[in-house]
Amino acid sequence: MLKIFLSTILLITASMASASPFKVDGDTIYYDTENTEGVYEIDYGHEEELLSLLKKHEGIKTIILNSSGGFMKPAQDMSSLIIDANLNTYVEFECSSSCVDMFLGGQNRTLALGGKLGFHKSFWEADSIKEYYESEKEDQEWSNPFEFASWLYEDTQVDVFKAFEYLLERDVLPRFAIETLKAGSDGMWYPRRTELLNGGVLKE
């Protein structure tokens, strides 16, 4: 009985570990973090899986996105892959937060009727900031929290500049780019289609 129980646990664990937010269908890759069991957000490792799929399936033309966001770094890495592979991006349901970086990587960017793109400022939770300070203060030689705060202030400005630079690189108009950086981190801004078209986010 114990062996059967342990075997069942191993099968369930293996099934969860093998869950992938990606699916390939013809010349299209689907990326869905909302309806994949065991996957809850854009996460580390997804960028490696996307690269592997693009190398394996050379005829991919489009990536369809459905995600409410997640970690910024893997999203940025996947954006670079989307740009490098000259993929088109399409959203049928929702692409928000860091997912928008991936969407903007598309050569041609389209949105289904009723689909949504959500923008907000990036944020860093207080507990996570404290944890980072405690783990890095010796290596970074921060003698007190005020030195860390000074570094954080500078680093934040660099991040904001990079975000703005990326938006302009992807043909988003400056006025719209400014609006995305003003959107509150505690909510989500879902612009209307006309705003997205006029702002250069959508290509058609």
GROMACS .gro file of C-alpha atoms in nm:
model
  204
    1MET     CA    1   0.000   0.000   0.000
    2LEU     CA    2   0.285   0.235   0.091
    3LYS     CA    3   0.458   0.164  -0.242
    4ILE     CA    4   0.141   0.250  -0.434
    5PHE     CA    5   0.103   0.571  -0.235
    6LEU     CA    6   0.464   0.676  -0.298
    7SER     CA    7   0.433   0.591  -0.667
    8THR     CA    8   0.123   0.808  -0.692
    9ILE     CA    9   0.304   1.098  -0.523
   10LEU     CA   10   0.596   1.064  -0.763
   11LEU     CA   11   0.363   1.060  -1.064
   12ILE     CA   12   0.182   1.372  -0.943
   13THR     CA   13   0.513   1.550  -0.874
   14ALA     CA   14   0.650   1.456  -1.215
   15SER     CA   15   0.330   1.573  -1.382
   16MET     CA   16   0.347   1.911  -1.206
   17ALA     CA   17   0.716   1.951  -1.289
   18SER     CA   18   0.655   1.881  -1.657
   19ALA     CA   19   0.370   2.134  -1.687
   20SER     CA   20   0.457   2.386  -1.954
   21PRO     CA   21   0.291   2.718  -2.038
   22PHE     CA   22   0.395   2.668  -2.401
   23LYS     CA   23   0.218   2.483  -2.680
   24VAL     CA   24   0.319   2.467  -3.046
   25ASP     CA   25   0.056   2.442  -3.319
   26GLY     CA   26   0.185   2.477  -3.673
   27ASP     CA   27   0.364   2.811  -3.708
   28THR     CA   28   0.227   2.941  -3.377
   29ILE     CA   29   0.344   2.920  -3.016
   30TYR     CA   30   0.086   2.963  -2.739
   31TYR     CA   31   0.212   3.099  -2.407
   32ASP     CA   32  -0.047   3.074  -2.130
   33THR     CA   33   0.027   3.119  -1.760
   34GLU     CA   34  -0.341   3.150  -1.666
   35ASN     CA   35  -0.472   2.807  -1.764
   36THR     CA   36  -0.169   2.581  -1.716
   37GLU     CA   37  -0.178   2.361  -1.407
   38GLY     CA   38   0.111   2.439  -1.175
   39VAL     CA   39   0.202   2.761  -1.361
   40TYR     CA   40   0.089   3.088  -1.206
   41GLU     CA   41   0.302   3.360  -1.360
   42ILE     CA   42   0.588   3.445  -1.594
   43ASP     CA   43   0.876   3.268  -1.427
   44TYR     CA   44   1.243   3.188  -1.455
   45GLY     CA   45   1.311   2.901  -1.693
   46HIS     CA   46   1.038   3.003  -1.936
   47GLU     CA   47   1.293   3.199  -2.140
   48GLU     CA   48   1.507   2.887  -2.179
   49GLU     CA   49   1.205   2.683  -2.287
   50LEU     CA   50   1.105   2.944  -2.545
   51LEU     CA   51   1.456   2.947  -2.689
   52SER     CA   52   1.452   2.569  -2.715
   53LEU     CA   53   1.116   2.571  -2.895
   54LEU     CA   54   1.227   2.839  -3.141
   55LYS     CA   55   1.537   2.638  -3.225
   56LYS     CA   56   1.336   2.319  -3.264
   57HIS     CA   57   1.054   2.476  -3.471
   58GLU     CA   58   1.219   2.710  -3.719
   59GLY     CA   59   0.895   2.807  -3.896
   60ILE     CA   60   0.733   2.983  -3.600
   61LYS     CA   61   0.577   3.314  -3.702
   62THR     CA   62   0.348   3.412  -3.413
   63ILE     CA   63   0.334   3.385  -3.036
   64ILE     CA   64  -0.009   3.415  -2.872
   65LEU     CA   65   0.011   3.548  -2.516
   66ASN     CA   66  -0.221   3.503  -2.221
   67SER     CA   67  -0.067   3.614  -1.893
   68SER     CA   68  -0.130   3.857  -1.611
   69GLY     CA   69   0.246   3.900  -1.563
   70GLY     CA   70   0.518   3.779  -1.331
   71PHE     CA   71   0.893   3.820  -1.300
   72MET     CA   72   1.037   4.099  -1.512
   73LYS     CA   73   1.375   3.945  -1.602
   74PRO     CA   74   1.245   3.632  -1.781
   75ALA     CA   75   0.981   3.847  -1.953
   76GLN     CA   76   1.253   4.078  -2.082
   77ASP     CA   77   1.462   3.784  -2.197
   78MET     CA   78   1.163   3.639  -2.384
   79SER     CA   79   1.097   3.982  -2.536
   80SER     CA   80   1.448   3.979  -2.679
   81LEU     CA   81   1.389   3.631  -2.824
   82ILE     CA   82   1.061   3.746  -2.981
   83ILE     CA   83   1.241   4.042  -3.140
   84ASP     CA   84   1.534   3.828  -3.255
   85ALA     CA   85   1.302   3.571  -3.416
   86ASN     CA   86   1.089   3.843  -3.585
   87LEU     CA   87   0.773   3.697  -3.434
   88ASN     CA   88   0.429   3.855  -3.446
   89THR     CA   89   0.244   3.884  -3.114
   90TYR     CA   90  -0.127   3.841  -3.057
   91VAL     CA   91  -0.348   3.861  -2.748
   92GLU     CA   92  -0.691   3.702  -2.740
   93PHE     CA   93  -0.771   3.746  -2.370
   94GLU     CA   94  -0.524   3.940  -2.153
   95CYS     CA   95  -0.160   4.039  -2.141
   96SER     CA   96  -0.072   4.255  -1.842
   97SER     CA   97   0.223   4.382  -1.642
   98SER     CA   98   0.551   4.220  -1.755
   99CYS     CA   99   0.364   4.031  -2.029
  100VAL     CA  100   0.329   4.363  -2.215
  101ASP     CA  101   0.708   4.367  -2.260
  102MET     CA  102   0.673   4.038  -2.447
  103PHE     CA  103   0.383   4.171  -2.653
  104LEU     CA  104   0.581   4.479  -2.756
  105GLY     CA  105   0.856   4.254  -2.888
  106GLY     CA  106   0.626   4.157  -3.175
  107GLN     CA  107   0.694   4.273  -3.528
  108ASN     CA  108   0.319   4.294  -3.587
  109ARG     CA  109   0.113   4.337  -3.271
  110THR     CA  110  -0.261   4.265  -3.269
  111LEU     CA  111  -0.537   4.233  -3.011
  112ALA     CA  112  -0.857   4.032  -3.037
  113LEU     CA  113  -1.197   4.191  -2.989
  114GLY     CA  114  -1.246   4.208  -2.613
  115GLY     CA  115  -0.877   4.144  -2.544
  116LYS     CA  116  -0.695   4.358  -2.286
  117LEU     CA  117  -0.347   4.497  -2.236
  118GLY     CA  118  -0.274   4.605  -1.879
  119PHE     CA  119  -0.008   4.852  -1.768
  120HIS     CA  120   0.122   4.956  -1.427
  121LYS     CA  121   0.440   5.081  -1.267
  122SER     CA  122   0.682   4.821  -1.138
  123PHE     CA  123   0.698   4.772  -0.762
  124TRP     CA  124   0.912   4.606  -0.497
  125GLU     CA  125   0.743   4.488  -0.178
  126ALA     CA  126   0.885   4.607   0.154
  127ASP     CA  127   0.959   4.258   0.290
  128SER     CA  128   1.146   4.169  -0.027
  129ILE     CA  129   1.348   4.494  -0.010
  130LYS     CA  130   1.445   4.417   0.350
  131GLU     CA  131   1.544   4.062   0.256
  132TYR     CA  132   1.757   4.190  -0.033
  133TYR     CA  133   1.929   4.444   0.189
  134GLU     CA  134   2.012   4.187   0.454
  135SER     CA  135   2.150   3.937   0.202
  136GLU     CA  136   2.353   4.185  -0.004
  137LYS     CA  137   2.475   4.451   0.240
  138GLU     CA  138   2.814   4.290   0.301
  139ASP     CA  139   2.895   4.228  -0.066
  140GLN     CA  140   2.773   4.575  -0.163
  141GLU     CA  141   2.943   4.731   0.141
  142TRP     CA  142   2.633   4.915   0.260
  143SER     CA  143   2.716   5.022   0.615
  144ASN     CA  144   2.358   5.124   0.693
  145PRO     CA  145   2.008   5.132   0.535
  146PHE     CA  146   2.062   5.491   0.422
  147GLU     CA  147   2.348   5.391   0.191
  148PHE     CA  148   2.125   5.117   0.055
  149ALA     CA  149   1.843   5.370   0.003
  150SER     CA  150   2.081   5.592  -0.194
  151TRP     CA  151   2.175   5.297  -0.419
  152LEU     CA  152   1.810   5.201  -0.456
  153TYR     CA  153   1.716   5.556  -0.560
  154GLU     CA  154   1.980   5.553  -0.834
  155ASP     CA  155   1.895   5.200  -0.947
  156THR     CA  156   1.524   5.287  -0.972
  157GLN     CA  157   1.598   5.579  -1.201
  158VAL     CA  158   1.805   5.353  -1.425
  159ASP     CA  159   1.518   5.102  -1.443
  160VAL     CA  160   1.265   5.373  -1.530
  161PHE     CA  161   1.493   5.504  -1.805
  162LYS     CA  162   1.540   5.152  -1.948
  163ALA     CA  163   1.163   5.094  -1.947
  164PHE     CA  164   1.102   5.422  -2.127
  165GLU     CA  165   1.382   5.351  -2.375
  166TYR     CA  166   1.234   5.010  -2.457
  167LEU     CA  167   0.890   5.157  -2.522
  168LEU     CA  168   1.035   5.410  -2.765
  169GLU     CA  169   1.246   5.143  -2.933
  170ARG     CA  170   0.926   4.947  -3.002
  171ASP     CA  171   0.762   5.251  -3.169
  172VAL     CA  172   0.542   5.346  -2.875
  173LEU     CA  173   0.482   5.721  -2.885
  174PRO     CA  174   0.640   5.927  -2.602
  175ARG     CA  175   0.306   6.058  -2.469
  176PHE     CA  176   0.167   5.705  -2.433
  177ALA     CA  177   0.496   5.583  -2.283
  178ILE     CA  178   0.470   5.849  -2.014
  179GLU     CA  179   0.114   5.738  -1.933
  180THR     CA  180   0.232   5.378  -1.882
  181LEU     CA  181   0.493   5.496  -1.634
  182LYS     CA  182   0.229   5.698  -1.445
  183ALA     CA  183  -0.011   5.404  -1.404
  184GLY     CA  184  -0.038   5.307  -1.037
  185SER     CA  185   0.150   5.000  -0.911
  186ASP     CA  186  -0.150   4.903  -0.694
  187GLY     CA  187  -0.386   4.879  -0.990
  188MET     CA  188  -0.391   4.824  -1.364
  189TRP     CA  189  -0.452   5.059  -1.655
  190TYR     CA  190  -0.635   4.900  -1.948
  191PRO     CA  191  -0.630   5.151  -2.238
  192ARG     CA  192  -0.901   5.140  -2.504
  193ARG     CA  193  -0.816   5.006  -2.849
  194THR     CA  194  -0.808   5.356  -2.996
  195GLU     CA  195  -0.554   5.462  -2.733
  196LEU     CA  196  -0.340   5.157  -2.807
  197LEU     CA  197  -0.352   5.225  -3.182
  198ASN     CA  198  -0.285   5.597  -3.148
  199GLY     CA  199  -0.007   5.529  -2.901
  200GLY     CA  200   0.177   5.291  -3.132
  201VAL     CA  201   0.124   4.983  -2.915
  202LEU     CA  202  -0.094   4.804  -3.169
  203LYS     CA  203   0.016   4.779  -3.530
  204GLU     CA  204  -0.335   4.725  -3.668
   0.00000   0.00000   0.00000
